[in-house]
Backbone as JSON, one array per atom type, in Angstrom:
{
  "sequence": "MICSFSCRMSDGFLMEVCVDSVESAINAERGGAGRLELCSSLLEGGITPSIGLLRVVKQFVHIPVYAMIRPRGGDFLYSDREVEVMKVDIELMKSHGADGLVLGTLTEDGRIDTELCVELLSVCRPLPVTFHRGGGISERNLQRILEGSGAQEFHCSARCNRDSNMKFRNPHVSMGASLSAPEYGLKVADVAKVRALNAIAKNTL",
  "N": [[143.81, 119.68, 122.5], [145.54, 117.53, 121.68], [146.71, 114.29, 122.54], [148.35, 113.25, 125.3], [150.56, 110.71, 125.94], [152.11, 107.39, 126.95], [153.77, 107.05, 125.0], [156.36, 105.77, 122.93], [159.15, 107.56, 122.5], [161.97, 107.82, 122.33], [163.62, 108.73, 120.46], [163.29, 111.34, 120.56], [161.26, 111.93, 119.04], [157.85, 110.74, 118.01], [156.59, 109.01, 115.84], [153.48, 108.23, 114.14], [151.69, 105.83, 112.64], [148.74, 105.73, 110.24], [146.33, 103.4, 109.81], [144.73, 100.4, 108.32], [144.54, 97.8, 108.49], [145.61, 94.45, 109.44], [147.8, 93.68, 108.22], [148.97, 96.19, 107.65], [149.59, 97.25, 110.2], [150.97, 95.78, 111.46], [153.05, 95.79, 109.72], [153.88, 98.44, 109.97], [154.77, 98.96, 112.23], [157.17, 97.39, 112.42], [158.63, 98.93, 110.77], [159.08, 100.95, 112.5], [157.14, 102.72, 113.57], [155.74, 104.62, 116.37], [153.45, 104.22, 117.21], [149.88, 103.59, 116.79], [147.28, 104.62, 114.47], [144.07, 103.42, 114.33], [142.15, 102.46, 111.97], [138.63, 102.01, 109.6], [138.47, 101.81, 106.19], [140.64, 103.83, 104.61], [140.27, 104.65, 102.14], [138.34, 106.25, 102.17], [139.12, 108.89, 103.79], [139.23, 107.46, 106.74], [137.34, 105.79, 108.58], [135.31, 104.63, 111.72], [136.7, 101.72, 112.78], [135.93, 97.72, 113.05], [135.14, 95.92, 116.44], [136.78, 93.58, 115.72], [138.73, 94.13, 114.34], [139.94, 95.4, 115.85], [141.3, 94.14, 117.98], [142.56, 92.09, 116.95], [144.27, 93.13, 116.13], [145.51, 94.21, 118.33], [146.47, 91.87, 119.21], [148.71, 91.44, 117.84], [150.41, 93.47, 117.57], [152.81, 95.41, 119.52], [152.98, 98.14, 120.03], [151.39, 101.28, 120.83], [147.48, 101.73, 120.21], [145.4, 103.36, 118.51], [142.16, 103.97, 118.43], [139.83, 105.37, 115.83], [137.1, 107.27, 115.97], [134.68, 107.68, 114.08], [131.51, 107.72, 112.25], [131.08, 107.5, 109.88], [131.8, 108.28, 106.63], [133.0, 111.36, 104.6], [131.37, 114.98, 105.56], [132.37, 116.13, 108.67], [130.1, 117.23, 110.58], [128.01, 116.4, 112.49], [124.92, 114.3, 113.28], [122.33, 114.4, 115.91], [122.0, 111.41, 116.19], [124.04, 110.59, 114.97], [125.83, 111.25, 116.85], [125.3, 109.7, 118.93], [125.63, 107.15, 118.17], [128.62, 107.37, 117.85], [128.87, 107.86, 120.53], [128.89, 104.99, 121.66], [130.45, 103.75, 119.93], [132.76, 104.79, 121.22], [132.6, 103.75, 123.67], [132.9, 101.23, 123.28], [135.35, 100.67, 122.05], [137.02, 101.18, 124.15], [135.97, 99.43, 125.73], [137.75, 97.08, 124.56], [140.16, 97.14, 124.51], [141.52, 99.15, 123.19], [144.4, 102.01, 123.44], [143.93, 104.51, 122.74], [142.13, 107.27, 121.9], [140.43, 108.37, 118.83], [139.28, 111.76, 117.43], [137.15, 113.79, 115.57], [135.14, 116.8, 115.5], [132.77, 119.37, 113.97], [131.79, 122.52, 113.52], [128.49, 123.95, 111.6], [129.35, 125.79, 110.2], [132.38, 125.29, 109.82], [133.74, 125.78, 111.93], [135.74, 124.5, 114.95], [134.1, 122.01, 116.23], [133.47, 122.96, 119.63], [131.86, 122.4, 121.49], [130.41, 120.08, 121.58], [132.87, 118.42, 121.21], [134.02, 118.39, 123.85], [131.71, 117.03, 125.01], [132.42, 114.98, 124.17], [134.76, 113.9, 124.47], [134.54, 113.42, 127.64], [132.83, 110.77, 127.8], [135.4, 109.37, 126.71], [137.2, 109.22, 128.83], [139.22, 107.29, 130.8], [140.77, 107.49, 129.01], [143.37, 108.66, 126.56], [143.28, 111.36, 123.78], [143.48, 111.87, 120.77], [142.48, 114.85, 118.61], [141.59, 115.13, 115.11], [141.82, 116.66, 111.65], [145.26, 115.72, 110.05], [146.55, 114.98, 107.39], [148.9, 113.64, 104.42], [151.03, 113.89, 104.88], [154.43, 113.03, 103.71], [157.58, 111.56, 102.41], [158.75, 113.64, 100.57], [157.71, 116.0, 101.89], [157.96, 116.04, 104.93], [160.3, 117.03, 106.31], [160.28, 119.91, 105.72], [157.98, 120.23, 107.23], [158.46, 119.73, 109.75], [160.77, 121.2, 110.76], [159.2, 123.78, 109.97], [157.05, 124.06, 111.55], [157.75, 123.17, 114.57], [156.84, 120.44, 115.72], [156.97, 117.68, 117.26], [155.74, 115.32, 116.71], [154.34, 113.39, 114.53], [152.33, 112.13, 111.9], [151.18, 109.68, 109.73], [150.38, 107.67, 106.4], [151.91, 106.3, 105.19], [151.86, 104.44, 102.69], [151.45, 101.55, 100.32], [150.79, 100.79, 96.86], [149.59, 97.28, 96.51], [148.98, 94.48, 94.52], [146.15, 92.3, 94.19], [146.1, 88.96, 95.86], [144.28, 87.36, 93.77], [143.03, 85.07, 91.8], [141.03, 84.29, 90.17], [139.2, 86.63, 88.38], [136.95, 88.96, 87.37], [136.15, 91.56, 85.11], [133.78, 92.27, 84.29], [132.43, 92.89, 86.17], [132.05, 95.08, 89.35], [132.98, 95.66, 92.73], [131.04, 97.56, 94.28], [130.83, 101.64, 93.64], [131.73, 103.33, 90.54], [133.52, 104.78, 91.24], [134.94, 103.67, 93.09], [137.83, 101.75, 95.22], [140.11, 99.75, 93.29], [139.05, 96.84, 92.74], [140.89, 94.91, 92.73], [143.55, 95.31, 93.79], [145.42, 96.52, 96.48], [145.79, 98.82, 99.25], [148.67, 98.97, 101.46], [150.13, 99.73, 104.45], [154.01, 100.46, 103.89], [156.53, 98.69, 104.72], [159.34, 100.09, 103.92], [158.53, 102.4, 103.35], [158.02, 103.57, 105.98], [160.38, 103.39, 107.59], [161.9, 105.37, 106.18], [160.43, 107.5, 106.5], [160.93, 107.6, 109.3], [163.73, 107.87, 109.14], [163.8, 110.53, 108.03], [162.85, 111.91, 109.82], [164.24, 111.63, 112.3], [166.55, 112.34, 111.27], [166.32, 115.44, 111.2], [165.01, 116.02, 113.78]],
  "CA": [[143.53, 118.18, 122.82], [146.61, 117.06, 121.38], [147.34, 113.66, 123.44], [150.01, 112.69, 125.7], [151.03, 109.13, 126.08], [153.74, 106.94, 127.0], [154.21, 106.24, 123.75], [157.87, 105.53, 122.75], [159.71, 108.76, 122.09], [163.14, 107.79, 122.67], [164.34, 109.45, 119.38], [162.81, 112.81, 120.28], [160.06, 112.47, 117.79], [156.58, 110.39, 118.31], [155.86, 108.88, 114.5], [151.93, 107.74, 114.4], [151.19, 105.4, 111.07], [147.0, 105.14, 110.4], [146.27, 101.63, 109.22], [143.38, 99.85, 108.36], [144.07, 96.15, 108.0], [146.34, 93.8, 110.32], [148.97, 93.69, 107.86], [149.09, 97.43, 107.91], [149.87, 97.5, 111.37], [152.32, 95.11, 111.71], [154.39, 96.55, 108.71], [153.91, 100.12, 110.26], [155.49, 98.83, 113.47], [158.55, 97.03, 111.91], [159.04, 100.0, 110.11], [159.61, 101.95, 113.24], [156.17, 103.55, 114.3], [155.67, 104.75, 118.03], [151.63, 104.54, 117.42], [148.88, 103.66, 115.08], [145.81, 105.08, 114.41], [143.39, 102.32, 113.54], [140.55, 102.6, 111.08], [138.63, 101.2, 108.66], [138.17, 102.34, 104.86], [140.92, 104.88, 104.61], [140.11, 105.45, 100.98], [137.06, 107.64, 102.62], [139.68, 108.75, 105.42], [139.02, 106.47, 107.45], [135.98, 105.86, 109.8], [135.72, 103.77, 112.93], [136.98, 100.09, 112.78], [135.36, 96.79, 113.75], [136.0, 95.41, 116.97], [136.98, 92.68, 115.45], [140.24, 94.24, 114.06], [140.99, 96.02, 116.88], [141.21, 92.98, 118.81], [143.28, 91.16, 116.32], [145.88, 94.09, 115.66], [146.35, 94.15, 119.69], [147.33, 90.76, 119.48], [150.14, 91.17, 116.77], [151.65, 94.72, 117.8], [153.18, 96.0, 120.84], [152.86, 99.38, 120.1], [149.87, 101.8, 121.24], [146.42, 101.23, 119.24], [144.17, 104.93, 119.25], [141.23, 103.88, 117.45], [139.25, 106.23, 115.15], [136.06, 107.31, 116.17], [134.25, 108.62, 112.54], [130.71, 106.9, 112.19], [131.01, 107.96, 108.47], [132.65, 109.37, 105.57], [132.32, 112.5, 104.32], [132.05, 115.4, 106.41], [132.39, 116.34, 110.29], [129.04, 117.88, 111.01], [127.62, 115.29, 112.94], [123.68, 114.57, 113.8], [122.45, 113.74, 117.06], [121.45, 110.04, 116.06], [125.47, 109.69, 114.77], [126.64, 111.19, 118.19], [125.04, 108.47, 119.93], [126.9, 105.88, 117.55], [129.82, 107.62, 118.42], [129.86, 107.0, 122.22], [128.53, 103.36, 121.88], [131.75, 103.49, 119.71], [133.53, 104.87, 122.26], [132.51, 102.78, 124.93], [133.17, 99.76, 122.99], [136.75, 100.86, 121.71], [137.67, 101.36, 125.58], [136.29, 98.1, 126.42], [138.36, 96.03, 123.85], [141.65, 97.18, 124.5], [142.1, 100.66, 122.87], [144.92, 102.68, 124.33], [143.5, 106.09, 123.05], [141.41, 107.39, 120.6], [140.64, 109.91, 117.42], [138.02, 111.91, 117.01], [136.74, 115.21, 115.36], [133.45, 117.55, 114.93], [133.14, 120.26, 113.28], [130.17, 123.04, 112.94], [128.05, 123.99, 109.86], [130.61, 127.07, 109.77], [133.52, 124.93, 109.52], [134.73, 125.77, 112.83], [135.78, 123.44, 115.9], [132.4, 122.3, 117.92], [134.12, 122.78, 121.04], [130.99, 122.05, 122.85], [130.38, 118.58, 121.21], [134.17, 117.67, 121.24], [133.97, 118.3, 125.58], [130.9, 116.33, 125.55], [132.53, 113.51, 123.7], [136.25, 113.35, 125.7], [133.7, 112.87, 128.8], [132.95, 109.51, 127.3], [136.73, 109.09, 126.45], [138.05, 109.16, 129.92], [140.49, 108.26, 130.77], [141.63, 107.67, 127.53], [144.16, 109.96, 125.46], [142.59, 111.65, 122.96], [143.8, 113.26, 119.36], [141.97, 115.44, 117.51], [142.33, 114.89, 113.83], [143.12, 116.01, 111.43], [146.55, 116.33, 109.54], [146.7, 113.67, 106.51], [149.24, 114.04, 103.29], [152.68, 113.86, 105.08], [155.2, 111.92, 102.48], [158.82, 111.89, 102.42], [158.82, 114.94, 100.14], [157.37, 117.51, 102.89], [158.06, 115.73, 106.26], [161.33, 117.81, 107.04], [159.75, 120.98, 106.11], [156.9, 120.21, 108.12], [158.79, 119.28, 110.75], [161.33, 122.09, 110.7], [158.69, 124.55, 109.97], [156.13, 123.61, 113.24], [158.41, 122.46, 115.57], [156.65, 119.54, 115.72], [157.46, 116.01, 117.67], [154.67, 114.23, 116.65], [153.67, 113.34, 113.38], [151.36, 111.05, 111.33], [151.36, 109.37, 107.99], [149.93, 106.32, 105.91], [153.03, 105.75, 104.51], [151.08, 103.18, 102.11], [151.64, 101.36, 99.1], [149.96, 99.45, 96.1], [149.95, 95.54, 96.74], [148.13, 93.61, 93.89], [145.47, 90.75, 94.59], [146.39, 87.53, 95.21], [143.07, 86.39, 93.01], [143.59, 84.42, 90.47], [139.71, 84.65, 89.06], [138.73, 88.14, 88.25], [135.9, 89.16, 86.69], [136.55, 92.73, 84.59], [132.35, 92.93, 84.01], [131.46, 93.14, 87.65], [132.85, 95.64, 90.41], [132.33, 95.74, 93.77], [130.69, 99.36, 94.76], [130.43, 102.64, 92.81], [132.75, 103.22, 89.53], [134.81, 105.78, 91.5], [135.39, 103.04, 94.69], [138.62, 101.48, 95.21], [139.87, 98.38, 92.75], [138.71, 95.57, 93.61], [142.24, 93.68, 93.42], [144.46, 96.26, 94.46], [145.29, 96.77, 97.83], [146.93, 99.57, 99.78], [148.74, 98.56, 102.85], [151.74, 100.43, 104.59], [154.88, 99.75, 103.34], [158.1, 98.77, 105.66], [160.57, 100.6, 103.56], [158.42, 104.03, 103.37], [158.0, 104.21, 107.33], [161.77, 103.35, 107.59], [162.33, 106.67, 105.67], [159.62, 108.46, 106.91], [161.67, 107.82, 110.33], [165.06, 108.29, 108.94], [164.23, 111.79, 107.95], [162.62, 112.77, 111.62], [165.56, 111.35, 112.92], [168.14, 113.87, 110.88], [165.5, 116.54, 111.5], [165.11, 116.67, 115.16]],
  "C": [[144.62, 117.36, 122.02], [146.92, 115.53, 122.41], [148.72, 113.6, 124.28], [149.97, 111.23, 126.53], [152.16, 108.48, 126.2], [154.36, 106.18, 126.03], [156.06, 106.09, 123.99], [158.79, 106.56, 121.96], [161.38, 108.97, 122.46], [164.58, 108.63, 122.06], [164.24, 111.03, 119.42], [161.8, 112.65, 119.45], [158.77, 111.45, 118.15], [156.3, 110.15, 116.1], [154.52, 107.68, 114.62], [151.79, 107.33, 112.61], [149.49, 105.19, 111.44], [147.26, 104.02, 109.34], [144.82, 101.18, 109.39], [143.64, 98.45, 107.8], [145.4, 95.84, 109.53], [148.22, 94.08, 109.99], [150.13, 95.07, 107.58], [149.69, 97.85, 108.88], [151.12, 96.88, 111.85], [153.72, 95.86, 110.66], [154.64, 97.97, 109.44], [155.23, 99.86, 111.96], [156.75, 98.33, 113.51], [159.15, 98.12, 111.31], [159.9, 100.63, 110.99], [158.63, 102.71, 113.82], [156.36, 103.8, 115.54], [154.36, 104.25, 118.14], [151.21, 104.58, 116.21], [147.63, 104.29, 115.72], [145.0, 104.4, 113.7], [142.13, 103.04, 113.29], [140.38, 101.7, 110.3], [139.06, 101.81, 107.21], [138.93, 103.63, 104.76], [140.92, 105.69, 103.37], [138.76, 106.69, 101.36], [137.8, 108.74, 103.8], [139.65, 108.75, 106.36], [138.04, 106.76, 108.52], [136.33, 104.51, 111.03], [135.84, 102.39, 112.63], [136.13, 99.6, 113.43], [136.42, 96.39, 114.89], [137.2, 94.32, 117.07], [138.99, 92.76, 115.22], [141.1, 94.81, 114.97], [141.68, 95.11, 117.68], [142.52, 92.31, 118.19], [144.78, 91.76, 116.01], [146.07, 94.05, 117.16], [146.85, 93.0, 119.7], [148.44, 90.59, 118.83], [151.18, 92.71, 116.87], [151.73, 94.82, 119.39], [153.07, 97.39, 121.04], [151.34, 100.42, 120.51], [149.14, 102.01, 120.01], [145.24, 102.51, 119.61], [143.43, 104.64, 117.63], [140.35, 105.11, 116.89], [137.77, 106.08, 115.69], [135.72, 108.17, 115.03], [133.08, 107.43, 111.93], [130.21, 106.68, 110.67], [131.5, 108.52, 108.07], [131.89, 110.6, 105.59], [132.46, 113.29, 105.36], [132.04, 115.34, 108.22], [131.33, 116.94, 111.02], [128.22, 116.73, 111.33], [125.7, 115.5, 113.41], [123.54, 113.81, 114.92], [122.16, 112.73, 117.31], [123.17, 109.49, 115.64], [126.21, 110.16, 115.99], [126.29, 110.19, 118.98], [125.6, 107.21, 119.36], [128.15, 106.4, 117.77], [130.06, 107.22, 120.1], [129.51, 105.9, 122.61], [130.15, 103.19, 121.51], [132.82, 103.63, 120.71], [133.66, 104.04, 123.56], [133.23, 101.32, 124.44], [134.59, 99.59, 122.68], [137.53, 100.88, 123.5], [137.57, 100.03, 126.28], [136.84, 96.61, 125.88], [139.72, 96.06, 123.4], [142.39, 98.31, 123.82], [143.15, 101.33, 123.32], [144.74, 103.95, 124.1], [142.6, 106.06, 121.88], [141.3, 108.68, 119.6], [139.55, 110.48, 117.06], [137.89, 113.51, 116.75], [135.3, 115.96, 114.87], [133.87, 118.72, 114.65], [131.44, 121.32, 113.28], [129.78, 123.25, 112.05], [128.88, 124.84, 109.33], [132.04, 126.81, 109.34], [134.43, 124.92, 111.1], [134.72, 124.7, 113.94], [134.87, 123.39, 116.49], [133.02, 121.59, 118.89], [133.22, 121.98, 122.29], [130.92, 120.48, 122.59], [131.82, 117.67, 121.64], [134.2, 117.29, 123.51], [133.33, 117.47, 125.38], [131.45, 114.87, 124.87], [133.96, 112.92, 124.48], [135.63, 113.31, 127.04], [133.55, 111.68, 128.36], [134.52, 109.18, 127.22], [137.24, 108.91, 127.8], [137.81, 107.75, 130.44], [141.33, 107.74, 129.98], [141.97, 108.89, 126.84], [143.27, 110.7, 124.54], [143.06, 112.51, 121.93], [142.83, 113.69, 118.77], [142.63, 115.73, 116.28], [141.39, 116.2, 113.31], [143.8, 116.79, 110.73], [147.36, 115.7, 108.71], [148.17, 114.75, 105.13], [150.57, 114.51, 103.31], [153.16, 112.94, 104.65], [156.68, 112.39, 103.31], [159.17, 113.39, 101.53], [158.81, 115.96, 100.88], [157.53, 117.14, 104.28], [159.3, 116.76, 106.69], [160.74, 119.06, 106.81], [158.63, 121.37, 106.75], [156.94, 120.09, 109.61], [159.64, 120.57, 111.44], [160.3, 123.53, 110.79], [157.5, 124.67, 110.99], [156.73, 123.5, 113.93], [157.68, 121.48, 116.18], [157.27, 118.15, 116.58], [157.19, 114.96, 117.21], [154.4, 114.64, 115.63], [153.08, 111.99, 113.14], [151.09, 110.73, 109.75], [150.91, 108.1, 107.73], [151.19, 105.5, 106.04], [152.37, 104.26, 103.62], [151.99, 102.93, 100.49], [151.01, 100.42, 98.12], [150.38, 98.15, 96.35], [148.43, 95.24, 95.69], [147.82, 92.38, 95.07], [146.2, 89.55, 94.67], [145.11, 86.51, 94.98], [143.58, 86.19, 91.92], [142.23, 84.24, 89.31], [139.74, 86.62, 89.39], [137.77, 88.3, 86.7], [135.73, 90.87, 86.03], [134.8, 93.14, 84.19], [131.84, 92.97, 84.8], [132.35, 93.65, 88.9], [131.87, 95.74, 91.49], [132.4, 97.41, 93.97], [130.89, 100.07, 93.48], [131.92, 102.27, 91.87], [133.9, 103.93, 90.01], [135.66, 105.07, 92.59], [137.03, 102.51, 94.12], [138.93, 100.27, 94.14], [139.91, 97.24, 93.07], [140.09, 94.47, 93.66], [143.52, 94.53, 93.38], [144.64, 96.62, 95.84], [146.18, 97.77, 98.09], [147.54, 98.97, 100.95], [150.01, 99.69, 102.72], [152.53, 99.82, 104.15], [156.36, 100.09, 104.44], [159.13, 100.05, 105.06], [160.3, 102.53, 103.76], [158.31, 104.35, 104.64], [159.38, 104.22, 107.82], [161.95, 104.74, 107.48], [162.32, 107.41, 105.93], [161.0, 109.13, 108.19], [162.95, 108.37, 110.67], [165.31, 109.63, 108.56], [163.75, 112.48, 109.38], [164.08, 112.71, 112.08], [166.72, 112.38, 113.1], [167.52, 114.83, 111.19], [165.76, 117.36, 112.76], [165.83, 116.09, 115.68]]
}
């Protein structure tokens, strides 16, 4: 279920960067990404992005944008109602310009839910689909992964921490639970990191 799409592979490989903001999308393209995986809330592993985010990202980048279809964080065992949400989200992403879709489902014993995947793929047509997931790629392990797997496509987030521009900060009240992301810190795709991964892939493949 790995997609085939006419993305730029002039260097013999395709680097996809997962992003959850317009800033990260622009940075990823500037750094040499050939495709974007667009989602919201990367701190939860990525969930379905808003239509607004998809449409604005499409205005600012020229590389293909694949939209994540994941109705919530947590595991990949979905209820019937969650599957209905996924189907509606697929139709919305298709109608608002997504170039492809990203999804994954498991059974309760951790196997790929082939039956449900096939059902969702039929809704995705004619768009290409990537079955996720494959996180954790960095400058430290990319060469080893490419040499060991023979893969010509890889996926990364290449993020860095950026301090918020907020001047007013209230240390006594925070957004969300105590383990949530810092309110005054942002994680964005870093142009230099994307370029570094790009260079590693060029030298390896």
